[in-house]
Short mmCIF file of C-alpha atoms (C1' of nucleotides) in Angstrom, two decimals:
data_model
loop_
_atom_site.label_atom_id
_atom_site.label_comp_id
_atom_site.label_asym_id
_atom_site.label_seq_id
_atom_site.Cartn_x
_atom_site.Cartn_y
_atom_site.Cartn_z
CA MET B 1 -31.39 -6.59 24.45
CA GLU B 2 -29.99 -10.10 24.07
CA ARG B 3 -33.44 -11.18 22.91
CA LEU B 4 -33.42 -8.48 20.20
CA LEU B 5 -30.13 -9.70 18.78
CA GLN B 6 -31.50 -13.23 18.50
CA ASP B 7 -34.69 -12.01 16.81
CA ASN B 8 -32.59 -10.23 14.24
CA GLU B 9 -30.53 -13.34 13.59
CA GLN B 10 -33.67 -15.29 12.84
CA ARG B 11 -34.93 -12.92 10.16
CA PRO B 12 -31.97 -11.66 8.18
CA GLN B 13 -32.92 -8.85 5.78
CA GLU B 14 -29.86 -7.70 3.86
CA ALA B 15 -26.47 -9.30 3.82
CA TYR B 16 -24.31 -6.37 4.99
CA TYR B 17 -26.63 -3.90 6.72
CA ARG B 18 -29.57 -3.85 9.06
CA LYS B 19 -31.52 -1.31 11.03
CA VAL B 20 -31.93 -2.27 14.68
CA GLN B 21 -34.94 -0.66 16.37
CA LEU B 22 -33.93 -0.02 19.97
CA PRO B 23 -36.23 1.44 22.64
CA ALA B 24 -34.47 4.83 22.42
CA GLY B 25 -34.25 4.98 18.61
CA ASP B 26 -32.84 3.38 15.48
CA LEU B 27 -29.30 2.05 15.19
CA HIS B 28 -27.86 1.41 11.73
CA VAL B 29 -25.44 -1.54 11.76
CA TYR B 30 -23.09 -2.07 8.82
CA ALA B 31 -21.93 -5.65 9.30
CA SER B 32 -22.24 -8.96 7.45
CA ASP B 33 -24.71 -11.47 8.86
CA SER B 34 -21.93 -13.52 10.44
CA LEU B 35 -20.21 -10.48 12.03
CA PHE B 36 -23.57 -9.22 13.28
CA ALA B 37 -24.36 -12.59 14.83
CA GLY B 38 -21.03 -12.49 16.66
CA LEU B 39 -21.61 -9.07 18.27
CA ASP B 40 -21.66 -8.77 22.06
CA TYR B 41 -25.21 -7.74 22.96
CA LYS B 42 -23.65 -5.06 25.20
CA VAL B 43 -22.96 -2.98 22.07
CA LEU B 44 -26.73 -2.64 21.65
CA ASP B 45 -27.18 -1.62 25.30
CA MET B 46 -24.52 1.00 24.75
CA ALA B 47 -26.20 2.32 21.58
CA ASN B 48 -29.50 2.53 23.44
CA ASN B 49 -27.84 4.75 26.06
CA ASN B 50 -26.19 6.92 23.38
CA LEU B 51 -29.54 7.32 21.62
CA GLN B 52 -30.95 8.85 24.84
CA ILE B 53 -28.82 11.96 24.26
CA PRO B 54 -31.47 14.48 23.07
CA GLY B 55 -31.93 15.25 19.40
CA ASN B 56 -29.73 12.51 17.93
CA ARG B 57 -30.16 12.52 14.18
CA TYR B 58 -28.24 9.39 13.20
CA MET B 59 -26.27 6.63 14.87
CA SER B 60 -24.45 3.73 13.24
CA TYR B 61 -21.92 0.99 13.88
CA THR B 62 -19.17 -0.25 11.58
CA PRO B 63 -18.42 -4.01 11.39
CA ASP B 64 -15.40 -3.68 13.73
CA VAL B 65 -17.60 -2.32 16.56
CA HIS B 66 -16.69 -3.27 20.13
CA VAL B 67 -17.49 -2.02 23.62
CA GLY B 68 -15.68 1.09 24.90
CA VAL B 69 -16.14 3.55 27.77
CA GLY B 70 -19.56 5.23 27.41
CA THR B 71 -19.64 4.57 23.66
CA CYS B 72 -18.57 1.71 21.41
CA ILE B 73 -15.49 1.97 19.22
CA GLY B 74 -16.98 1.92 15.71
CA THR B 75 -19.67 4.58 16.25
CA THR B 76 -20.82 7.40 13.96
CA ALA B 77 -23.19 9.73 15.83
CA ILE B 78 -24.70 12.89 14.38
CA TRP B 79 -26.59 15.94 15.67
CA ASP B 80 -27.80 19.10 13.98
CA MET B 81 -25.25 21.91 14.34
CA ALA B 82 -27.96 24.40 15.29
CA ASP B 83 -29.38 22.69 18.38
CA GLY B 84 -27.15 19.62 18.80
CA TYR B 85 -24.91 18.03 21.38
CA VAL B 86 -21.24 17.19 21.65
CA SER B 87 -20.06 14.16 23.63
CA PRO B 88 -16.48 13.70 24.87
CA SER B 89 -17.42 10.07 25.53
CA ILE B 90 -18.27 9.54 21.88
CA VAL B 91 -15.03 11.16 20.67
CA GLY B 92 -13.17 9.04 23.22
CA SER B 93 -10.05 9.89 25.17
CA ASP B 94 -7.50 9.49 22.37
CA ILE B 95 -8.68 12.63 20.59
CA GLY B 96 -7.41 12.89 17.00
CA CYS B 97 -6.04 9.37 16.86
CA GLY B 98 -5.52 8.42 13.25
CA MET B 99 -3.43 7.03 10.41
CA ARG B 100 -0.72 8.32 8.10
CA LEU B 101 0.84 6.57 5.11
CA HIS B 102 4.06 7.46 3.30
CA LEU B 103 5.29 5.94 0.02
CA THR B 104 9.00 5.21 -0.35
CA ASN B 105 11.13 4.62 -3.43
CA LEU B 106 12.16 1.18 -2.13
CA HIS B 107 10.84 -2.18 -3.39
CA ARG B 108 10.17 -5.09 -1.03
CA ASP B 109 13.07 -6.92 -2.72
CA ASP B 110 15.37 -4.21 -1.34
CA LEU B 111 14.35 -5.42 2.14
CA ARG B 112 14.44 -9.16 1.41
CA ASP B 113 17.41 -9.64 3.75
CA VAL B 114 16.09 -9.95 7.33
CA LYS B 115 19.36 -8.41 8.59
CA LEU B 116 18.65 -5.26 6.58
CA ARG B 117 15.11 -5.03 7.98
CA ARG B 118 16.60 -5.34 11.45
CA LYS B 119 19.14 -2.61 10.64
CA LEU B 120 16.30 -0.32 9.51
CA VAL B 121 14.30 -0.98 12.70
CA LYS B 122 17.40 -0.22 14.80
CA ALA B 123 17.90 3.05 12.90
CA ILE B 124 14.23 3.94 13.50
CA GLU B 125 14.70 3.23 17.20
CA ARG B 126 17.58 5.72 17.28
CA HIS B 127 15.64 8.51 15.52
CA LEU B 128 12.11 7.88 16.77
CA PRO B 129 11.75 8.29 20.52
CA VAL B 130 9.50 5.53 21.83
CA GLU B 131 8.88 7.33 25.10
CA GLU B 132 8.73 10.80 26.56
CA GLN B 133 11.85 12.83 25.75
CA ALA B 134 14.21 14.76 27.96
CA ARG B 135 13.71 18.51 28.19
CA GLY B 136 15.23 20.32 25.23
CA HIS B 137 14.10 17.86 22.58
CA PHE B 138 12.43 19.71 19.66
CA SER B 139 13.44 22.96 21.36
CA ASP B 140 12.87 24.75 18.03
CA ILE B 141 9.18 23.72 18.03
CA ARG B 142 6.75 25.80 20.07
CA LEU B 143 3.93 23.72 21.54
CA ASP B 144 1.65 26.76 21.77
CA HIS B 145 2.04 27.16 17.98
CA ILE B 146 1.30 23.48 17.38
CA VAL B 147 -1.91 23.29 19.40
CA ARG B 148 -3.16 26.59 17.90
CA LYS B 149 -2.19 26.01 14.27
CA GLY B 150 -1.46 22.34 13.68
CA LEU B 151 0.93 21.64 10.77
CA SER B 152 1.07 25.40 10.00
CA GLY B 153 2.75 25.90 13.38
CA LEU B 154 5.80 23.78 12.43
CA PRO B 155 9.17 25.38 11.60
CA LYS B 156 10.12 24.95 7.91
CA LYS B 157 12.91 22.47 8.61
CA TYR B 158 10.30 19.85 9.54
CA VAL B 159 8.66 20.08 6.12
CA PRO B 160 11.36 18.41 4.01
CA ASP B 161 9.38 18.19 0.78
CA GLY B 162 9.01 21.91 0.19
CA TYR B 163 7.10 24.74 1.80
CA THR B 164 5.39 26.43 -1.13
CA PRO B 165 1.67 25.68 -1.46
CA ARG B 166 2.16 23.79 -4.74
CA LYS B 167 4.94 21.53 -3.54
CA ALA B 168 4.15 21.05 0.13
CA THR B 169 2.70 17.57 -0.22
CA SER B 170 3.14 16.73 3.45
CA LEU B 171 1.02 19.75 4.39
CA THR B 172 -1.70 19.36 1.76
CA ARG B 173 -2.12 15.58 1.60
CA VAL B 174 -3.92 15.44 4.92
CA GLU B 175 -7.59 15.29 5.88
CA CYS B 176 -7.06 18.50 7.86
CA GLY B 177 -3.75 20.07 8.92
CA LYS B 178 -5.11 22.99 10.93
CA PHE B 179 -8.17 23.32 13.17
CA GLY B 180 -9.11 26.90 14.02
CA LEU B 181 -10.11 27.53 17.64
CA ASP B 182 -10.82 30.19 20.24
CA GLU B 183 -7.37 30.33 21.83
CA SER B 184 -8.60 31.74 25.13
CA TYR B 185 -9.76 28.24 26.13
CA LEU B 186 -6.13 27.03 26.10
CA GLU B 187 -5.53 28.91 29.34
CA ARG B 188 -7.84 26.49 31.15
CA LEU B 189 -5.43 23.56 30.89
CA PRO B 190 -2.87 23.05 33.67
CA GLU B 191 0.63 24.37 32.96
CA THR B 192 2.16 20.92 33.57
CA VAL B 193 0.53 19.39 30.49
CA TYR B 194 2.35 21.91 28.25
CA HIS B 195 5.72 20.55 29.41
CA ARG B 196 4.70 16.93 29.22
CA ALA B 197 3.04 17.24 25.79
CA HIS B 198 6.07 19.07 24.40
CA ARG B 199 8.34 16.26 25.54
CA GLN B 200 5.98 13.71 23.96
CA LEU B 201 5.95 15.33 20.50
CA GLY B 202 6.89 12.84 17.81
CA THR B 203 6.36 9.75 20.00
CA LEU B 204 4.09 6.80 19.23
CA GLY B 205 2.42 6.13 22.57
CA ASN B 206 1.41 2.64 23.64
CA GLY B 207 -1.45 0.18 23.12
CA ASN B 208 -2.28 -0.39 19.47
CA HIS B 209 -0.20 2.56 18.22
CA PHE B 210 2.61 1.65 15.84
CA ALA B 211 4.81 2.52 12.91
CA GLU B 212 5.06 -0.27 10.33
CA ILE B 213 7.22 -0.89 7.30
CA GLN B 214 4.93 -2.55 4.74
CA TYR B 215 4.80 -3.41 1.05
CA VAL B 216 1.98 -2.58 -1.34
CA GLU B 217 -0.16 -5.13 -3.19
CA ILE B 218 -2.54 -3.33 -5.56
CA ASP B 219 -6.13 -4.60 -5.92
CA GLU B 220 -6.93 -5.14 -9.62
CA ASP B 221 -10.40 -3.59 -9.22
CA HIS B 222 -8.83 -0.20 -8.51
CA ARG B 223 -5.47 -0.33 -10.27
CA ASP B 224 -6.29 2.93 -12.09
CA ILE B 225 -6.76 4.82 -8.82
CA ALA B 226 -3.73 3.14 -7.23
CA GLU B 227 -1.53 4.30 -10.10
CA GLN B 228 -2.95 7.84 -9.98
CA TRP B 229 -1.98 7.90 -6.30
CA GLY B 230 1.58 6.81 -7.16
CA LEU B 231 1.30 3.26 -5.79
CA SER B 232 3.11 0.33 -7.39
CA ASP B 233 3.23 -3.40 -6.61
CA GLY B 234 5.91 -4.30 -4.09
CA GLN B 235 6.48 -0.65 -3.18
CA VAL B 236 7.61 -0.17 0.41
CA ALA B 237 5.32 2.06 2.48
CA VAL B 238 5.45 3.45 6.03
CA MET B 239 2.20 3.38 8.01
CA ILE B 240 1.82 5.33 11.25
CA HIS B 241 -0.95 4.99 13.84
CA SER B 242 -0.89 7.48 16.73
CA GLY B 243 -2.84 10.24 18.46
CA SER B 244 -2.67 13.27 20.73
CA ARG B 245 -0.84 11.64 23.71
CA ALA B 246 -1.08 13.49 27.04
CA TRP B 247 -2.45 16.66 25.45
CA GLY B 248 -5.67 14.96 24.32
CA GLY B 249 -5.85 13.11 27.63
CA ALA B 250 -5.69 16.39 29.56
CA VAL B 251 -8.36 17.96 27.34
CA ASN B 252 -10.61 14.98 27.90
CA GLN B 253 -10.02 14.90 31.64
CA TYR B 254 -10.51 18.63 32.27
CA CYS B 255 -13.58 18.99 30.02
CA SER B 256 -15.16 15.80 31.33
CA SER B 257 -15.07 17.09 34.91
CA GLU B 258 -16.63 20.40 33.80
CA ILE B 259 -19.32 18.60 31.78
CA VAL B 260 -20.16 16.28 34.70
CA LYS B 261 -20.85 19.38 36.83
CA MET B 262 -22.95 20.99 34.09
CA MET B 263 -24.98 17.79 33.57
CA SER B 264 -25.64 17.53 37.28
CA ARG B 265 -26.78 21.20 37.47
CA ARG B 266 -29.11 20.75 34.50
CA GLY B 267 -30.32 17.26 35.44
CA LEU B 268 -29.00 15.76 32.19
CA GLY B 269 -28.07 12.10 31.85
CA THR B 270 -28.81 8.61 30.51
CA ALA B 271 -28.75 5.14 32.04
CA ASP B 272 -24.92 5.24 31.80
CA PRO B 273 -23.25 7.75 34.17
CA LYS B 274 -20.03 7.44 32.11
CA LEU B 275 -21.76 8.82 29.02
CA LEU B 276 -21.02 12.57 29.05
CA PHE B 277 -22.55 15.17 26.71
CA ALA B 278 -23.16 18.90 26.49
CA PRO B 279 -25.30 21.16 24.31
CA LEU B 280 -23.09 22.57 21.53
CA ASP B 281 -24.14 26.10 22.51
CA SER B 282 -23.36 25.68 26.22
CA GLU B 283 -20.19 27.06 27.83
CA SER B 284 -18.82 23.60 28.65
CA GLY B 285 -19.76 22.33 25.16
CA GLN B 286 -17.92 25.20 23.47
CA MET B 287 -14.94 24.70 25.73
CA TYR B 288 -14.78 21.02 24.81
CA VAL B 289 -15.12 21.62 21.06
CA ASN B 290 -12.35 24.25 21.04
CA LEU B 291 -9.97 22.24 23.21
CA MET B 292 -10.74 19.07 21.22
CA TYR B 293 -9.62 20.97 18.09
CA SER B 294 -6.32 21.81 19.83
CA ALA B 295 -5.84 18.06 20.38
CA LEU B 296 -6.61 17.36 16.70
CA ASN B 297 -3.86 19.89 15.87
CA TYR B 298 -1.47 18.09 18.24
CA ALA B 299 -2.28 14.66 16.81
CA VAL B 300 -1.72 15.55 13.14
CA VAL B 301 1.63 17.18 14.04
CA ASN B 302 2.61 14.19 16.17
CA ARG B 303 2.13 11.82 13.22
CA HIS B 304 4.00 14.25 10.94
CA LEU B 305 6.99 14.30 13.32
CA ILE B 306 7.00 10.51 13.65
CA ALA B 307 7.23 10.35 9.84
CA TYR B 308 10.02 12.95 9.92
CA ALA B 309 12.06 10.76 12.28
CA ILE B 310 11.50 7.63 10.18
CA ARG B 311 12.61 9.53 7.05
CA GLU B 312 15.86 10.45 8.83
CA ALA B 313 16.37 6.81 9.82
CA GLY B 314 15.71 5.65 6.25
CA GLN B 315 18.23 8.13 4.89
CA GLN B 316 20.81 6.91 7.37
CA VAL B 317 20.40 3.34 6.14
CA PHE B 318 19.75 3.90 2.40
CA GLY B 319 21.41 7.27 1.79
CA SER B 320 20.01 10.64 0.80
CA LYS B 321 18.23 9.15 -2.22
CA PHE B 322 15.67 7.57 0.16
CA GLU B 323 12.27 9.23 -0.37
CA MET B 324 9.13 9.09 1.74
CA SER B 325 6.33 11.10 0.14
CA THR B 326 3.05 11.62 2.00
CA LEU B 327 0.06 9.68 0.67
CA TYR B 328 -2.46 10.81 3.30
CA ASP B 329 -3.13 11.49 6.97
CA LEU B 330 -6.61 11.10 8.45
CA MET B 331 -8.32 10.63 11.80
CA HIS B 332 -10.71 8.07 13.25
CA ASN B 333 -11.50 9.65 16.68
CA TYR B 334 -13.00 13.15 16.37
CA ALA B 335 -16.08 15.32 15.96
CA TRP B 336 -16.55 18.29 13.64
CA GLU B 337 -18.99 20.14 11.44
CA GLU B 338 -19.92 18.70 8.03
CA LYS B 339 -22.36 19.74 5.31
CA HIS B 340 -24.56 16.91 4.04
CA GLY B 341 -26.89 18.24 1.36
CA LYS B 342 -28.65 21.23 2.85
CA ASN B 343 -27.92 20.14 6.41
CA THR B 344 -25.13 21.44 8.62
CA LEU B 345 -24.33 18.62 11.02
CA PHE B 346 -22.03 17.87 13.93
CA VAL B 347 -20.54 14.45 13.17
CA HIS B 348 -18.79 12.30 15.80
CA ARG B 349 -16.60 9.42 14.62
CA LYS B 350 -15.16 7.10 17.27
CA GLY B 351 -13.19 4.30 15.67
CA ALA B 352 -14.73 5.26 12.35
CA THR B 353 -12.94 6.58 9.26
CA ARG B 354 -14.36 9.01 6.71
CA ALA B 355 -14.07 7.71 3.13
CA LEU B 356 -15.27 10.22 0.52
CA PRO B 357 -16.09 9.02 -3.00
CA PRO B 358 -14.73 10.44 -6.28
CA GLY B 359 -15.98 13.95 -6.97
CA HIS B 360 -17.12 14.74 -3.43
CA PRO B 361 -16.40 18.45 -2.81
CA ASP B 362 -14.81 17.84 0.61
CA ASN B 363 -11.93 15.84 -0.91
CA PRO B 364 -8.60 17.69 -0.79
CA ASP B 365 -7.55 19.01 -4.23
CA ALA B 366 -5.06 16.21 -4.85
CA TYR B 367 -7.87 13.63 -4.54
CA ALA B 368 -10.81 15.56 -5.98
CA GLU B 369 -11.31 13.17 -8.90
CA THR B 370 -10.47 9.83 -7.30
CA GLY B 371 -11.68 10.23 -3.72
CA HIS B 372 -9.06 10.29 -0.96
CA PRO B 373 -7.22 7.29 0.51
CA ALA B 374 -8.87 5.86 3.66
CA LEU B 375 -6.24 4.05 5.73
CA ILE B 376 -7.33 1.00 7.74
CA PRO B 377 -4.77 -0.75 9.95
CA GLY B 378 -4.88 -4.51 10.48
CA SER B 379 -3.79 -6.13 13.70
CA MET B 380 -0.09 -6.79 14.25
CA GLY B 381 1.29 -9.15 11.63
CA THR B 382 -1.76 -8.95 9.31
CA SER B 383 -2.52 -6.81 6.25
CA SER B 384 -3.56 -3.18 6.45
CA TYR B 385 -5.74 -1.64 3.74
CA ILE B 386 -5.84 1.45 1.55
CA MET B 387 -9.51 2.04 0.71
CA VAL B 388 -11.44 4.60 -1.32
CA GLY B 389 -15.01 5.76 -0.71
CA LYS B 390 -17.94 4.74 -2.96
CA PRO B 391 -21.07 6.81 -3.65
CA GLY B 392 -23.03 4.25 -1.57
CA GLY B 393 -21.19 5.57 1.48
CA GLN B 394 -23.62 8.47 1.54
CA SER B 395 -26.13 6.27 3.40
CA ASN B 396 -23.67 6.12 6.34
CA TYR B 397 -22.46 9.72 6.10
CA TYR B 398 -19.28 8.33 4.49
CA SER B 399 -18.10 6.46 7.59
CA ILE B 400 -16.29 3.15 7.27
CA CYS B 401 -14.41 0.94 9.74
CA HIS B 402 -11.13 1.87 11.47
CA GLY B 403 -9.42 -1.50 11.89
CA ALA B 404 -9.93 -5.09 12.89
CA GLY B 405 -11.80 -4.42 16.13
CA ARG B 406 -10.74 -5.95 19.42
CA ILE B 407 -12.60 -9.11 20.49
CA ARG B 408 -10.52 -10.01 23.53
CA SER B 409 -9.32 -7.87 26.44
CA ARG B 410 -5.60 -7.41 26.99
CA SER B 411 -5.70 -9.63 30.08
CA ALA B 412 -7.72 -12.36 28.34
CA THR B 413 -5.34 -12.29 25.37
CA LYS B 414 -2.33 -12.74 27.66
CA ARG B 415 -4.11 -15.69 29.28
CA LEU B 416 -5.25 -17.42 26.11
CA VAL B 417 -2.57 -16.86 23.47
CA THR B 418 0.62 -18.86 23.79
CA MET B 419 4.04 -17.49 22.86
CA ASP B 420 4.34 -20.17 20.17
CA GLN B 421 1.11 -19.01 18.54
CA PHE B 422 2.24 -15.40 18.65
CA ARG B 423 5.75 -16.15 17.34
CA SER B 424 4.23 -18.13 14.50
CA SER B 425 1.89 -15.25 13.55
CA MET B 426 4.95 -12.98 13.35
CA ARG B 427 6.89 -15.71 11.42
CA ILE B 428 9.74 -15.37 13.93
CA GLY B 429 12.90 -17.18 12.85
CA SER B 430 11.93 -17.48 9.17
CA ASP B 431 13.36 -15.45 6.27
CA ASP B 432 10.18 -13.38 6.05
CA GLU B 433 10.01 -12.66 9.78
CA ILE B 434 8.17 -9.45 10.68
CA VAL B 435 10.93 -7.69 12.56
CA VAL B 436 9.85 -5.87 15.74
CA ASN B 437 11.73 -3.29 17.81
CA GLN B 438 13.47 -3.76 21.14
CA ARG B 439 10.37 -4.60 23.16
CA THR B 440 10.25 -8.29 23.95
CA LEU B 441 7.61 -10.29 22.15
CA GLU B 442 6.13 -11.21 25.56
CA SER B 443 5.28 -7.56 26.19
CA LEU B 444 3.46 -7.32 22.84
CA ILE B 445 1.30 -10.43 23.17
CA ASP B 446 -1.82 -8.43 24.12
CA GLU B 447 -1.64 -6.93 20.60
CA SER B 448 -1.42 -10.33 18.89
CA PRO B 449 -3.82 -10.96 15.97
CA GLN B 450 -5.75 -13.39 18.20
CA ALA B 451 -6.96 -10.35 20.20
CA TYR B 452 -8.73 -9.00 17.12
CA LYS B 453 -11.37 -9.91 14.59
CA ASP B 454 -10.12 -10.94 11.15
CA VAL B 455 -9.56 -7.60 9.37
CA ASP B 456 -10.25 -9.24 5.98
CA GLN B 457 -13.82 -10.02 7.11
CA ILE B 458 -14.28 -6.44 8.32
CA ILE B 459 -13.11 -5.12 4.94
CA ASP B 460 -15.37 -7.60 3.06
CA SER B 461 -18.28 -6.27 5.09
CA VAL B 462 -17.50 -2.63 4.22
CA VAL B 463 -17.06 -3.51 0.53
CA GLY B 464 -20.20 -5.67 0.51
CA ALA B 465 -22.24 -2.82 1.97
CA GLY B 466 -21.07 -0.59 -0.89
CA LEU B 467 -19.36 1.94 1.41
CA ALA B 468 -15.82 1.69 -0.01
CA GLY B 469 -13.50 -0.31 -2.27
CA VAL B 470 -10.04 -1.79 -1.74
CA VAL B 471 -7.26 0.06 -3.61
CA ALA B 472 -4.38 -1.90 -2.09
CA LYS B 473 -3.34 -4.18 0.73
CA CYS B 474 -0.24 -3.28 2.73
CA LYS B 475 1.62 -6.28 4.13
CA PRO B 476 3.96 -5.94 7.11
CA LEU B 477 7.74 -6.30 6.87
CA ALA B 478 8.65 -4.71 10.22
CA ALA B 479 6.79 -3.14 13.14
CA VAL B 480 7.84 -0.53 15.69
CA LYS B 481 5.70 -0.31 18.82
CA GLY B 482 5.80 2.34 21.55
CA VAL B 483 6.00 1.77 25.29
"C1'" DA Y 1 -5.15 5.62 25.29
"C1'" DT Y 2 -3.53 8.00 29.12
"C1'" DG Y 3 -2.15 9.94 33.55
"C1'" DT Y 4 -2.86 9.22 38.10
"C1'" DA Y 5 -4.33 7.34 42.17
"C1'" DC Y 6 -4.39 3.15 44.63
#
DNA sequence: ATGTAC
């Protein structure tokens, strides 16, 4: 496999894409020559295992690809709906993890004073629980409604921008707010996860999950789209990155153990015992798909409630005139059915974001003409991006990257990055310091930018391949991390 | 990423 990577380096074909012919099938890699050359050859081993799942129709990597459990983060993997497979390993354990962006009526100049940014972060800490809550929190929200109905299961008071179909921007400006499922499967999960997941509603979680206060810098190439979306230069935005917490974890754990048994009974498997998969029409496959949808419901509500808490904090600091309208909410860890031409396909995206171009029928109404926003987080302290799909994205089933892509393990990052380097990347002590919440900087060092590829290079690669364009950069002013 | 077992 290492040999193959070197061969490809020696005969570059196109600048931003190449097809890698592996023993088990073709892998489509969307990465610039320099990013491709820097890939760990293990990502090709992993693709070769994934391609051994029967009937795979398409498999690709985005430029931020890196090794995960069973499957790389940065994978798009597709089967036919009629006789295909579903893989909990390809979806990954943080089912429904994704991004949400809100636009405020503040300008970055309003937050020029570092003391005011700190005051806002402290207010967010008061309203946004960073860890599991005591019993009784959100007692007016029923978890069984949330996991069955997603955003439609929320009481009206949590939809502050109106509840009529025309005005409910926080319910309609989402990739999907409600995933229908066969509710009988919910009974399979242990009772304890209901309590835990209820107490975790509206919390960030740990790792790379965050809420950031950012400001918008529009890209001149797409100023028309930016303005149609209501963006303006210097506008303060709130970006949220979180997933389905313990609920998704329990779904993954329970279904994985059932699928392991099924695979053993049927003699299914690849070279990697950690790579789990089930026929879509099998009992364990159906169970996984339905319970995965419940986790997608949980995740979209979780991000909505995080935004709700930050809105309350903003109003406490800036008064009731503070606004936080929803731009978009979309996922990067999931699998679902999509129509592509005449084909009905089951599309897995793990660390991959869908970016539909203008005019694509699957865009939500608000973005039918422009294409929808695709939200790509940078690493801590660096820019995040608001992208829009291009027609060329069709070649990759409209998948683009999901972030910078980790290049260094948490332990290696702690070993290699000094506190001085990290403090300097966060501009600590200067007037434009990126203010972080109560966690000490030492405890955040494994999320430092040095643990990640350069997100700008990842974005250049996606743009160069013709998959998407940059509508705006979002630059950090303050970051809130979970525990 | 997460809960849990070590």
